PDB file of C-alpha atoms in Angstrom:
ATOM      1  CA  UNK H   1      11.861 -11.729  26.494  1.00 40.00           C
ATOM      2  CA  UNK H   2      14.831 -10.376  24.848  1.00 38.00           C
ATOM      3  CA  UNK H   3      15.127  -6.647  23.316  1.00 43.00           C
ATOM      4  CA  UNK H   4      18.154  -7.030  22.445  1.00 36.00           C
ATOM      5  CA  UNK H   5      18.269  -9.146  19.874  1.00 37.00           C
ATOM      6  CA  UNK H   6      16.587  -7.646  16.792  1.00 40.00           C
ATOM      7  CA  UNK H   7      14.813 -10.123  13.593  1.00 34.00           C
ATOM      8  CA  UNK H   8      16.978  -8.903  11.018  1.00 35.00           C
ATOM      9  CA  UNK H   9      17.201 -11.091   8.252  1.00 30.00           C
ATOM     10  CA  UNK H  10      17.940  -9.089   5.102  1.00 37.00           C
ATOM     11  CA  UNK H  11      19.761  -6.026   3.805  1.00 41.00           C
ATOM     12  CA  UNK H  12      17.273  -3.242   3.313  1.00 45.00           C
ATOM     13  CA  UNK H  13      15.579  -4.343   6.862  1.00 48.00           C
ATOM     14  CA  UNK H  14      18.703  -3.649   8.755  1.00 52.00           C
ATOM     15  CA  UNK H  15      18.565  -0.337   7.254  1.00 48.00           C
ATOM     16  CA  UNK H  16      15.239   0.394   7.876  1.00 51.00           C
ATOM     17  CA  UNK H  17      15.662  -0.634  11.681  1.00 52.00           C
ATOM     18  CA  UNK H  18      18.944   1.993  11.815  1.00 46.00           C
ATOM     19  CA  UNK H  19      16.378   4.556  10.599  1.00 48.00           C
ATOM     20  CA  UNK H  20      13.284   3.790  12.362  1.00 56.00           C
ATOM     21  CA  UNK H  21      15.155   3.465  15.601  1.00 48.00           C
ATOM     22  CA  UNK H  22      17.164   6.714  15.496  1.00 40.00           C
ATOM     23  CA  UNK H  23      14.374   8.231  13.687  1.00 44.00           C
ATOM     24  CA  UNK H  24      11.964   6.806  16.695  1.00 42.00           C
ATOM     25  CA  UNK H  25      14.046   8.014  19.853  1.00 36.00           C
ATOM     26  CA  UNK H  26      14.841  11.667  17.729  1.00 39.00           C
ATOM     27  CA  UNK H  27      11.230  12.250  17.043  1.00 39.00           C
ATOM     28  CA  UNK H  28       9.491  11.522  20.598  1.00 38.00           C
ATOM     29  CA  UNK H  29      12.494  12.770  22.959  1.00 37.00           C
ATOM     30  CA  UNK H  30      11.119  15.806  25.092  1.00 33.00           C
ATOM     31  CA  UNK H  31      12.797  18.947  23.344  1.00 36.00           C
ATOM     32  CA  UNK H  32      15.583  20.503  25.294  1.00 34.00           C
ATOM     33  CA  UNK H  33      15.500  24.146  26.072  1.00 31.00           C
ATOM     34  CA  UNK H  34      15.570  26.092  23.129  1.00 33.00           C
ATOM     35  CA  UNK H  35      14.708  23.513  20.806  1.00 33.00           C
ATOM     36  CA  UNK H  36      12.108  24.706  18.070  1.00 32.00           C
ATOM     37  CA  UNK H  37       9.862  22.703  15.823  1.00 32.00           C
ATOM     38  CA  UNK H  38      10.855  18.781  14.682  1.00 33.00           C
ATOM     39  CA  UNK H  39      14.109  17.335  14.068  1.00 31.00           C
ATOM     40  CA  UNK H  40      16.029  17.279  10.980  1.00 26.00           C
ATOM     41  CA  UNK H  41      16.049  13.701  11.382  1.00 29.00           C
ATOM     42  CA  UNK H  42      12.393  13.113  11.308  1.00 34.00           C
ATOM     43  CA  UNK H  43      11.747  15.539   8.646  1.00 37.00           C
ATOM     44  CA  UNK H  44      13.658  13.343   6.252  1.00 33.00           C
ATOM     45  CA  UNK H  45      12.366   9.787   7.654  1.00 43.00           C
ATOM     46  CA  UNK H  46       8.967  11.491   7.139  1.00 44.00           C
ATOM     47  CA  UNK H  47       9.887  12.607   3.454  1.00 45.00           C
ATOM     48  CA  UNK H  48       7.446  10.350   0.628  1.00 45.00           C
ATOM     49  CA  UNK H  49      10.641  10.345  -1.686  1.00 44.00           C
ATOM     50  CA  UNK H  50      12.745   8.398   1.516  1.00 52.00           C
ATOM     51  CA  UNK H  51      13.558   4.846   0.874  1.00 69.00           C
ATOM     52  CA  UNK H  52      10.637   2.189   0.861  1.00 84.00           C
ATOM     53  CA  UNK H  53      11.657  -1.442   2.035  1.00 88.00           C
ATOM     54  CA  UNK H  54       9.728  -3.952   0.194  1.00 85.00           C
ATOM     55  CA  UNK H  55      10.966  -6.427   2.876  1.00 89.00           C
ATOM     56  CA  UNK H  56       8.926  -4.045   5.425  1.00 92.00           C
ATOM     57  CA  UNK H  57       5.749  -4.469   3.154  1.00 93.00           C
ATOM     58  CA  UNK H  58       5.611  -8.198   4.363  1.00 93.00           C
ATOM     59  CA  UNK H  59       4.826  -6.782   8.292  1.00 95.00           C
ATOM     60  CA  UNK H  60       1.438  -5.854   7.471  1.00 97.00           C
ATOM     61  CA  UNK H  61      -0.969  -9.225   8.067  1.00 97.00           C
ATOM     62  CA  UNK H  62      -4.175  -8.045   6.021  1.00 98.00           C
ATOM     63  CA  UNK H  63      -6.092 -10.499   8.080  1.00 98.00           C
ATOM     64  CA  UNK H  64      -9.368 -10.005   7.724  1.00 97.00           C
ATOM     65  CA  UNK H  65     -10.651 -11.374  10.794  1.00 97.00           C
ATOM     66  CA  UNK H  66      -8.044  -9.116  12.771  1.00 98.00           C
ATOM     67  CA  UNK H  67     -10.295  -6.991  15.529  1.00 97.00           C
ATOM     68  CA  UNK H  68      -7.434  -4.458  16.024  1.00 98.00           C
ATOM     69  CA  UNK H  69      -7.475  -3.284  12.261  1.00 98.00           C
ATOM     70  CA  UNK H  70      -9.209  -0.567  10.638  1.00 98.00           C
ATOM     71  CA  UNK H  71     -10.044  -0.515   6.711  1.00 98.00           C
ATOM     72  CA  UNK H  72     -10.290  -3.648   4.040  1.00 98.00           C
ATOM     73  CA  UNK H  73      -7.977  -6.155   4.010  1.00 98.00           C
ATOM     74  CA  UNK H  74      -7.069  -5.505   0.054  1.00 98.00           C
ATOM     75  CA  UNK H  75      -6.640  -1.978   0.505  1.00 98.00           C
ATOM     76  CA  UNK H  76      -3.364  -0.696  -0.936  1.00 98.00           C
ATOM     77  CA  UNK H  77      -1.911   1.151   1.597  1.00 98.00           C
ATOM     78  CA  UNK H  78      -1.455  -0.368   5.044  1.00 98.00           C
ATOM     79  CA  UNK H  79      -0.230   1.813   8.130  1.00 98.00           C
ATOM     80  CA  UNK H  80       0.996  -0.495  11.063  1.00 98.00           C
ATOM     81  CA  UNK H  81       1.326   1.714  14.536  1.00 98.00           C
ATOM     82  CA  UNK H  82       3.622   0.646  16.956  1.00 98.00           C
ATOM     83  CA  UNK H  83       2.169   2.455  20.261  1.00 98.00           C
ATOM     84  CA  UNK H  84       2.170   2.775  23.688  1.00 98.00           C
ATOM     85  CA  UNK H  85      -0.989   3.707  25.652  1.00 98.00           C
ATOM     86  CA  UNK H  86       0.619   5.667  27.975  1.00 97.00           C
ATOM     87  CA  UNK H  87       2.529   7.511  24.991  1.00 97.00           C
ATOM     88  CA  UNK H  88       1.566  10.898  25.051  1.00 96.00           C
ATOM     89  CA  UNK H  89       2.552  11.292  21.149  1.00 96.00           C
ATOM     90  CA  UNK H  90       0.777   8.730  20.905  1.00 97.00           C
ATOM     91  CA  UNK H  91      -2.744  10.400  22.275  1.00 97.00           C
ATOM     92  CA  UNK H  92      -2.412  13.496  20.366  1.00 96.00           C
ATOM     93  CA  UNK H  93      -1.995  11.511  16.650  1.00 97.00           C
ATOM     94  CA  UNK H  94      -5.051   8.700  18.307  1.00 98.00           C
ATOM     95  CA  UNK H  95      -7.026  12.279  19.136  1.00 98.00           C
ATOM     96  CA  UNK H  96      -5.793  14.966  16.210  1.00 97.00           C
ATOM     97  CA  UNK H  97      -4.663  12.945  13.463  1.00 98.00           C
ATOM     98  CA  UNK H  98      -5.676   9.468  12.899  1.00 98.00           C
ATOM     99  CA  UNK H  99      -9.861  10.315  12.857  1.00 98.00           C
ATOM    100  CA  UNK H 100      -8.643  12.136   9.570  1.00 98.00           C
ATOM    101  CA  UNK H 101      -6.885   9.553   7.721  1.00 98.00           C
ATOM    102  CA  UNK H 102      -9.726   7.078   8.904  1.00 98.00           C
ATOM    103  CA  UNK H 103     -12.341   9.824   7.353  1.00 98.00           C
ATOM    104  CA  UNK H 104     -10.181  10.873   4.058  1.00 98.00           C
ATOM    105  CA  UNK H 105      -8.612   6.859   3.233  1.00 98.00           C
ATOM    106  CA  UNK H 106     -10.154   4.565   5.617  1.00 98.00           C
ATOM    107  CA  UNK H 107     -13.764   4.646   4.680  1.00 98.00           C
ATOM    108  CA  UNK H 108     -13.389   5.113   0.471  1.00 98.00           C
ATOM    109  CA  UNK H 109     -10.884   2.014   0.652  1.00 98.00           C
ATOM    110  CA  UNK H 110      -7.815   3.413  -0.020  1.00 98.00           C
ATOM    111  CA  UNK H 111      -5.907   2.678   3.935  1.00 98.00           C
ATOM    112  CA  UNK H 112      -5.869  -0.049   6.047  1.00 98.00           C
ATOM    113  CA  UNK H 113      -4.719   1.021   9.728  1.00 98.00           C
ATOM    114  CA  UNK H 114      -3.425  -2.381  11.512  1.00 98.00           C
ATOM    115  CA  UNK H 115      -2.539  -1.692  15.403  1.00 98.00           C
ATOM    116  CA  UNK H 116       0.319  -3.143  17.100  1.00 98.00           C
ATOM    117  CA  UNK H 117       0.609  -2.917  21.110  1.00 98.00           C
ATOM    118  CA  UNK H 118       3.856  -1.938  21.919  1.00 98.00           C
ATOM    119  CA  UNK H 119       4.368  -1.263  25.885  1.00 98.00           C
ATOM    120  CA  UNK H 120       7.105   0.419  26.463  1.00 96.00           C
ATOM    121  CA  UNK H 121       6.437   2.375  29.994  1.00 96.00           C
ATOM    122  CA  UNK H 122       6.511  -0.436  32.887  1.00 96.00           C
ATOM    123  CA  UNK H 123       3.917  -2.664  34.024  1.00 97.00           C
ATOM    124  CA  UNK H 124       0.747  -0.529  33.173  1.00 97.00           C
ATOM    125  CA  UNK H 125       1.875  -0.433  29.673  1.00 98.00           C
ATOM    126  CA  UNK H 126       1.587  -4.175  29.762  1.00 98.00           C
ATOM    127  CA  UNK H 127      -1.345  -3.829  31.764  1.00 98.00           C
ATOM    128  CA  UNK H 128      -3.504  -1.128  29.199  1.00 98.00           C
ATOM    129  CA  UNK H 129      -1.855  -3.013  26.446  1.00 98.00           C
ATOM    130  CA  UNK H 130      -3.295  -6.283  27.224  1.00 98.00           C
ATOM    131  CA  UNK H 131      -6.437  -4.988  27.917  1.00 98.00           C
ATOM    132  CA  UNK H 132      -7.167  -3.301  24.727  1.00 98.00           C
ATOM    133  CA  UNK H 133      -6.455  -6.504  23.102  1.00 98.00           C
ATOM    134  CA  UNK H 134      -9.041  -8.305  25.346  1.00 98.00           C
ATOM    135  CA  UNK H 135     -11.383  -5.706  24.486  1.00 98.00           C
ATOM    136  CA  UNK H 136     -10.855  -6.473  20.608  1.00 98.00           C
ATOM    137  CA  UNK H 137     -11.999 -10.040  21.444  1.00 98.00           C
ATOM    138  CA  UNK H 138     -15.271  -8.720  22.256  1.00 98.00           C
ATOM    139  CA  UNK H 139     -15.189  -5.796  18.791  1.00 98.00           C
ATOM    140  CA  UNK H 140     -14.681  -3.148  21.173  1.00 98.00           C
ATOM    141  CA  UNK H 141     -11.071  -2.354  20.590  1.00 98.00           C
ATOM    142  CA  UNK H 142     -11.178   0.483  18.731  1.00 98.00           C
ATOM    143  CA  UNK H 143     -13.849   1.997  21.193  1.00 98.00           C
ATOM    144  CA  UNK H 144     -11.551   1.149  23.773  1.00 98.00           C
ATOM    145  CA  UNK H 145      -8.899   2.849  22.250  1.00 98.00           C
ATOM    146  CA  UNK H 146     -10.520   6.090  21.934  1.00 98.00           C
ATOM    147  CA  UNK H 147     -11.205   6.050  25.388  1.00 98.00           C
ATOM    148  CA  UNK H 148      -7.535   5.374  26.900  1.00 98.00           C
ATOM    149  CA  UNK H 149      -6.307   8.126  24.300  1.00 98.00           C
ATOM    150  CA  UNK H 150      -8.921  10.754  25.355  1.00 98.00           C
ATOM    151  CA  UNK H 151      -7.471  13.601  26.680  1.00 97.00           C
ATOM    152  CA  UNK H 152      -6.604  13.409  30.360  1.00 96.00           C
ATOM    153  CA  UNK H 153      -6.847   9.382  30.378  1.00 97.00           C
ATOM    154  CA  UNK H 154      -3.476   8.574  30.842  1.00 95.00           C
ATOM    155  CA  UNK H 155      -3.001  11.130  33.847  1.00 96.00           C
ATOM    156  CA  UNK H 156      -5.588   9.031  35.642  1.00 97.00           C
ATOM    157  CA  UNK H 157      -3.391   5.483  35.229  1.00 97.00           C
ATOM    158  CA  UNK H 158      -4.013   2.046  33.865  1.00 98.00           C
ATOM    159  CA  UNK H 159      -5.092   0.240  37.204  1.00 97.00           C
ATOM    160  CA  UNK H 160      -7.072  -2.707  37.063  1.00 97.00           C
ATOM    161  CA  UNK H 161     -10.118  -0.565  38.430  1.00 98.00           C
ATOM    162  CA  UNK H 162      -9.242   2.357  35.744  1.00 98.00           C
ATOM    163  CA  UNK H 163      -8.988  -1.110  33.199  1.00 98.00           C
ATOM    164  CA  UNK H 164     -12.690  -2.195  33.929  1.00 98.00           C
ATOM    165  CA  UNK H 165     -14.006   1.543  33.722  1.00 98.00           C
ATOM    166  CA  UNK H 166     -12.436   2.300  30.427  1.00 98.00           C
ATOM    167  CA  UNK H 167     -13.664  -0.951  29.168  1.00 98.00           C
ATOM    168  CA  UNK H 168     -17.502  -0.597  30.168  1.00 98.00           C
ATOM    169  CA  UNK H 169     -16.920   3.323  28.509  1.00 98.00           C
ATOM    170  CA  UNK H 170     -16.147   1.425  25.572  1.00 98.00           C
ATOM    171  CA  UNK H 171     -19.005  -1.323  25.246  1.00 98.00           C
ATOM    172  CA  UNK H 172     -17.872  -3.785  26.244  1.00 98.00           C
ATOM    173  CA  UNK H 173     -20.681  -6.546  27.267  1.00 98.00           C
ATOM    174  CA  UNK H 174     -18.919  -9.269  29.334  1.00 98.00           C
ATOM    175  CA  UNK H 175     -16.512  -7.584  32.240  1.00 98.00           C
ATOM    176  CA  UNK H 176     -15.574 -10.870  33.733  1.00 98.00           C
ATOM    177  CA  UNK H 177     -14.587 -11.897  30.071  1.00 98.00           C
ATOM    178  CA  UNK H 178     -12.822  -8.962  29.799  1.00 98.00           C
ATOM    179  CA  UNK H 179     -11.065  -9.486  32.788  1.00 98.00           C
ATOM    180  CA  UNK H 180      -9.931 -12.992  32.361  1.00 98.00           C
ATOM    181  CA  UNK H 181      -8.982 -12.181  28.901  1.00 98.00           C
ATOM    182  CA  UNK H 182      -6.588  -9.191  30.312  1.00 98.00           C
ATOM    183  CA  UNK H 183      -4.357 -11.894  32.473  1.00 98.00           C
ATOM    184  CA  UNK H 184      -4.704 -14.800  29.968  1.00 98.00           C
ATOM    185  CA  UNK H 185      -1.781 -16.624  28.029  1.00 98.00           C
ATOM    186  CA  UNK H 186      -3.319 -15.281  24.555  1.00 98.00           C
ATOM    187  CA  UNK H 187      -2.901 -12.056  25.799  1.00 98.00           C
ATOM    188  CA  UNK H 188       0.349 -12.210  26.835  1.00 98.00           C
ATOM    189  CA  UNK H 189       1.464 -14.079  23.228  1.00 98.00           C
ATOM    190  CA  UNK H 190      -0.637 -11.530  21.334  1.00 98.00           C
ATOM    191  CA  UNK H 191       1.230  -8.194  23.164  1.00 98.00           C
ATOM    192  CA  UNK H 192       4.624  -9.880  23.189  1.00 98.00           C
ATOM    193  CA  UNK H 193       4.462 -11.058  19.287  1.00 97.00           C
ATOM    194  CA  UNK H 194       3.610  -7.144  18.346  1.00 97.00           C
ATOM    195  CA  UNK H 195       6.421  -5.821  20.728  1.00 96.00           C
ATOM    196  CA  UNK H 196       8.796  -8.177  19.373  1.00 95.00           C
ATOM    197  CA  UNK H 197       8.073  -7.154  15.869  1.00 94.00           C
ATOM    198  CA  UNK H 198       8.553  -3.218  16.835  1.00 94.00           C
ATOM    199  CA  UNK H 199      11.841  -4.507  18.324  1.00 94.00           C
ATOM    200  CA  UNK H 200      13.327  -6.141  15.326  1.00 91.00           C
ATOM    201  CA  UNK H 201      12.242  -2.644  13.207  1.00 89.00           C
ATOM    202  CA  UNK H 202      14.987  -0.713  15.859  1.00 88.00           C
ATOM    203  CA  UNK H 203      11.694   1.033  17.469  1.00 89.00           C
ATOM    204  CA  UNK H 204      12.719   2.377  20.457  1.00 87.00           C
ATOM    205  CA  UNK H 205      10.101   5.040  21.531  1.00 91.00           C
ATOM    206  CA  UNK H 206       6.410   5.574  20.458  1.00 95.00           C
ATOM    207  CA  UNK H 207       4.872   5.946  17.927  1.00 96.00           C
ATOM    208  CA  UNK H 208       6.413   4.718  15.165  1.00 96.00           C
ATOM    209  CA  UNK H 209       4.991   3.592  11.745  1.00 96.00           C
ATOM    210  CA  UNK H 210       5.318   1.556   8.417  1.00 96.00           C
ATOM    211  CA  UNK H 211       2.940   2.716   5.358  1.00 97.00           C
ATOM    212  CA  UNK H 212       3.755   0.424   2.563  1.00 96.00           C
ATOM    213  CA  UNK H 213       7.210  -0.440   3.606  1.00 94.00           C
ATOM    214  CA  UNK H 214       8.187   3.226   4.880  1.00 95.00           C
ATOM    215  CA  UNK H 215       9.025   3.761   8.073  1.00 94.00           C
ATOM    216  CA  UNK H 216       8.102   7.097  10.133  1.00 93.00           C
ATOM    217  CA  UNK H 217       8.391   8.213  13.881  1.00 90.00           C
ATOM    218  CA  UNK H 218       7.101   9.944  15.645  1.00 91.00           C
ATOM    219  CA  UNK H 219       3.517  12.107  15.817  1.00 90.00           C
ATOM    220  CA  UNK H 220       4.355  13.788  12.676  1.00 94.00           C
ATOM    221  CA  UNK H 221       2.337  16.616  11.061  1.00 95.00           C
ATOM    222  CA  UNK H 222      -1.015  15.179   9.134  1.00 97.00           C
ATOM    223  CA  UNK H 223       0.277  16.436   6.154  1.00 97.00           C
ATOM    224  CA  UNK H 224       3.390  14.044   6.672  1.00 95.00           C
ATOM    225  CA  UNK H 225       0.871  11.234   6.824  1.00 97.00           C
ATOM    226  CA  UNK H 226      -1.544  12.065   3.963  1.00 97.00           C
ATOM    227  CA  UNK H 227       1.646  13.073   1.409  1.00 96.00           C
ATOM    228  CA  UNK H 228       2.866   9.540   2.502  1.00 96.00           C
ATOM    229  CA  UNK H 229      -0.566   7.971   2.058  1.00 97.00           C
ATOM    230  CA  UNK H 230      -1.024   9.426  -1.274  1.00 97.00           C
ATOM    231  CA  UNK H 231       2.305   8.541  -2.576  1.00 96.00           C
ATOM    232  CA  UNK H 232       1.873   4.826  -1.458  1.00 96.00           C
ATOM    233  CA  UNK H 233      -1.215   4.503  -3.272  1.00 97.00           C
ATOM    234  CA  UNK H 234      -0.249   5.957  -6.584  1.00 96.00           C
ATOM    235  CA  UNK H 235       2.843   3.310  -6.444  1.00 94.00           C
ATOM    236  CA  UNK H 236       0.291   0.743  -5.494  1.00 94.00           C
ATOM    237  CA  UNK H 237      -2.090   1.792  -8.232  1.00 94.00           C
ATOM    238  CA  UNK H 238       1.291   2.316 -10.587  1.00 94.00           C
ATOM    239  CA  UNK H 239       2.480  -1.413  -9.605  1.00 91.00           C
ATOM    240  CA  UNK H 240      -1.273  -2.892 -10.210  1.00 88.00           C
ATOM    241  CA  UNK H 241      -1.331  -1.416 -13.666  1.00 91.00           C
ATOM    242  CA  UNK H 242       2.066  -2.755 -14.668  1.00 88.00           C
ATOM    243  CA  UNK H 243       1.797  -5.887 -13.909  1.00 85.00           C
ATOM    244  CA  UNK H 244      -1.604  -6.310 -15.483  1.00 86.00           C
ATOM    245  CA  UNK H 245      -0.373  -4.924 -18.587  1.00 86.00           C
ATOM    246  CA  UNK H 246       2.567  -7.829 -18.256  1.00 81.00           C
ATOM    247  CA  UNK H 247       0.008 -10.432 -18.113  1.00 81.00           C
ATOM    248  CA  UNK H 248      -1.983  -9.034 -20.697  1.00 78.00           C
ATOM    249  CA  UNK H 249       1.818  -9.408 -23.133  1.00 79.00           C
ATOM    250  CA  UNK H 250       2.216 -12.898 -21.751  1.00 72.00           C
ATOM    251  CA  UNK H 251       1.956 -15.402 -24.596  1.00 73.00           C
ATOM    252  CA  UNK H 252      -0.872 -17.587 -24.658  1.00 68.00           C
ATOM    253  CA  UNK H 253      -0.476 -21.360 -24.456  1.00 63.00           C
ATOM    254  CA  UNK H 254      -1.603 -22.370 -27.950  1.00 57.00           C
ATOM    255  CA  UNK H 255      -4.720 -25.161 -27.687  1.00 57.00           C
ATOM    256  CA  UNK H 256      -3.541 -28.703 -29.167  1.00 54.00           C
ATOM    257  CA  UNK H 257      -4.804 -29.625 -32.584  1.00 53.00           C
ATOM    258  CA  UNK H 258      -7.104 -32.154 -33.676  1.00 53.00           C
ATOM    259  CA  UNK H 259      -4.634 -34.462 -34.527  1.00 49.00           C
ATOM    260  CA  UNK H 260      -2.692 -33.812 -31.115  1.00 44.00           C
ATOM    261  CA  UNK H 261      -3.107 -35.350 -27.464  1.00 41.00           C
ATOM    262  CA  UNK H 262      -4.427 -33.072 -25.466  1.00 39.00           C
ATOM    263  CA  UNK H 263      -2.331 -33.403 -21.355  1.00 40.00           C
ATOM    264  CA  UNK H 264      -4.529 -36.404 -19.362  1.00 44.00           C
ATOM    265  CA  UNK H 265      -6.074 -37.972 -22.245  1.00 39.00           C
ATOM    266  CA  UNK H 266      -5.818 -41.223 -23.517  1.00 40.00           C
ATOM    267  CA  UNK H 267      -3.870 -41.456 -27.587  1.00 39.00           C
ATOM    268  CA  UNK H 268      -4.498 -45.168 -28.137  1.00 38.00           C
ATOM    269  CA  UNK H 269      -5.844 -45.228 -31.763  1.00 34.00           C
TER     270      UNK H 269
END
């Protein structure tokens, strides 16, 4: 599999993969001595007035039938995570922030939260990250994923023993499912498609995100993600309402007369 070589077909993605990957590695770097509060860089990437890529807006599936989403399918903000179970950035927004955006958007409709496994710590990365997605093949993902975020999990490893434990913490039914499903083909294509796509963004460290075509890194501050949240959906709501009022100016086609032949109809008279 090649990292190297990022999906970058159009203008405003290349920019957003500069930012998101700069942005990424800024954001989640371990602060050097000294060092006080976030970067400058991920202030602004976090900022609701930085750019929005429509292109970006295309990443989000809004499958219904995907088991590692949260939220409606229609809802009009989307918020893909690109993570890494052994991330610890990743823990504290799975433990500290996201049970407040699922809470405040998730449940009245407004968010959609669509997971993406994206392993970038070795071999139990892989391991954790194909395992959550066999989990979601028996509706236990999310479960799982509280589980491997709780505090103190990741100290404790990703083993194939640790695998099976965290998986029967989480519900789910069928361990030798489970386990077959963690070392199957699908498994592999499934974790590999989602790392890919965090590749061709420019992600480079974990978490990063995409709400509605903006990009953030980074385990930002929950008022980062709620401002962001907030401003997506009032451009969502803003877009809806503009284009129904274009379709409600859109000329009517005018019904044929009496005397006219009407499109399929025989005229023979």
């Amino acid at each position: 599999m090649s990292r190297s070589k990022p999906i970058v077909l159009v203008s405003g993605v290349a920019v957003a993969a500069v930012l998101l990957g700069v942005v990424s590695y800024t954001a989640t770097r371990p602060a050097s001595p000294g060092a006080a509060g976030s970067s400058s860089v991920a202030e602004v990437s976090a900022d609701p007035s930085a750019g929005v890529y429509a292109e970006l807006e295309a990443y989000a599936r809004r499958d219904a039938s995907d088991k590692l989403a949260l939220g409606r399918a229609d809802a009009p903000v989307v918020l893909i995570e690109y993570a890494d179970f052994k991330c610890g950035y990743c823990g504290k927004f799975a433990r500290d922030t996201e049970p407040v955006l699922v809470e405040k958007y998730v449940d009245n409709g407004t968010l959609r939260i669509e997971w993406r496994n994206f392993p970038i710590f070795g071999e139990e990365s892989e391991a954790v990250a194909r395992a959550s997605w066999a989990a979601g093949q028996q509706g236990r993902f999310w479960e799982f994923h509280k589980a491997a975020y709780a505090e103190g999990a990741k100290e404790k490893g990703f083993g194939k023993d640790r695998l099976a434990a965290l998986a029967k913490e989480a519900g789910v039914s069928d361990a030798a499912r489970f386990a077959k499903d963690s070392e199957g083909a699908a498994a592999r294509a499934a974790v590999s498609a989602d790392q890919e796509q965090g590749y061709s963004l420019g992600a480079t460290s974990t978490p990063s995100f995409l709400i509605n075509g903006r990009p953030i890194a980074g385990a930002q501050p929950l008022e980062t993600f709620t401002e962001t949240i907030e401003a997506a959906a009032r451009a969502a709501k803003a877009a809806g309402a503009a284009k129904a009022a274009g379709a409600a100016k859109a000329p009517k086609t005018a019904e044929p007369t009496d005397g006219a032949t009407k499109p399929g109809s025989d005229s023979a008279r």
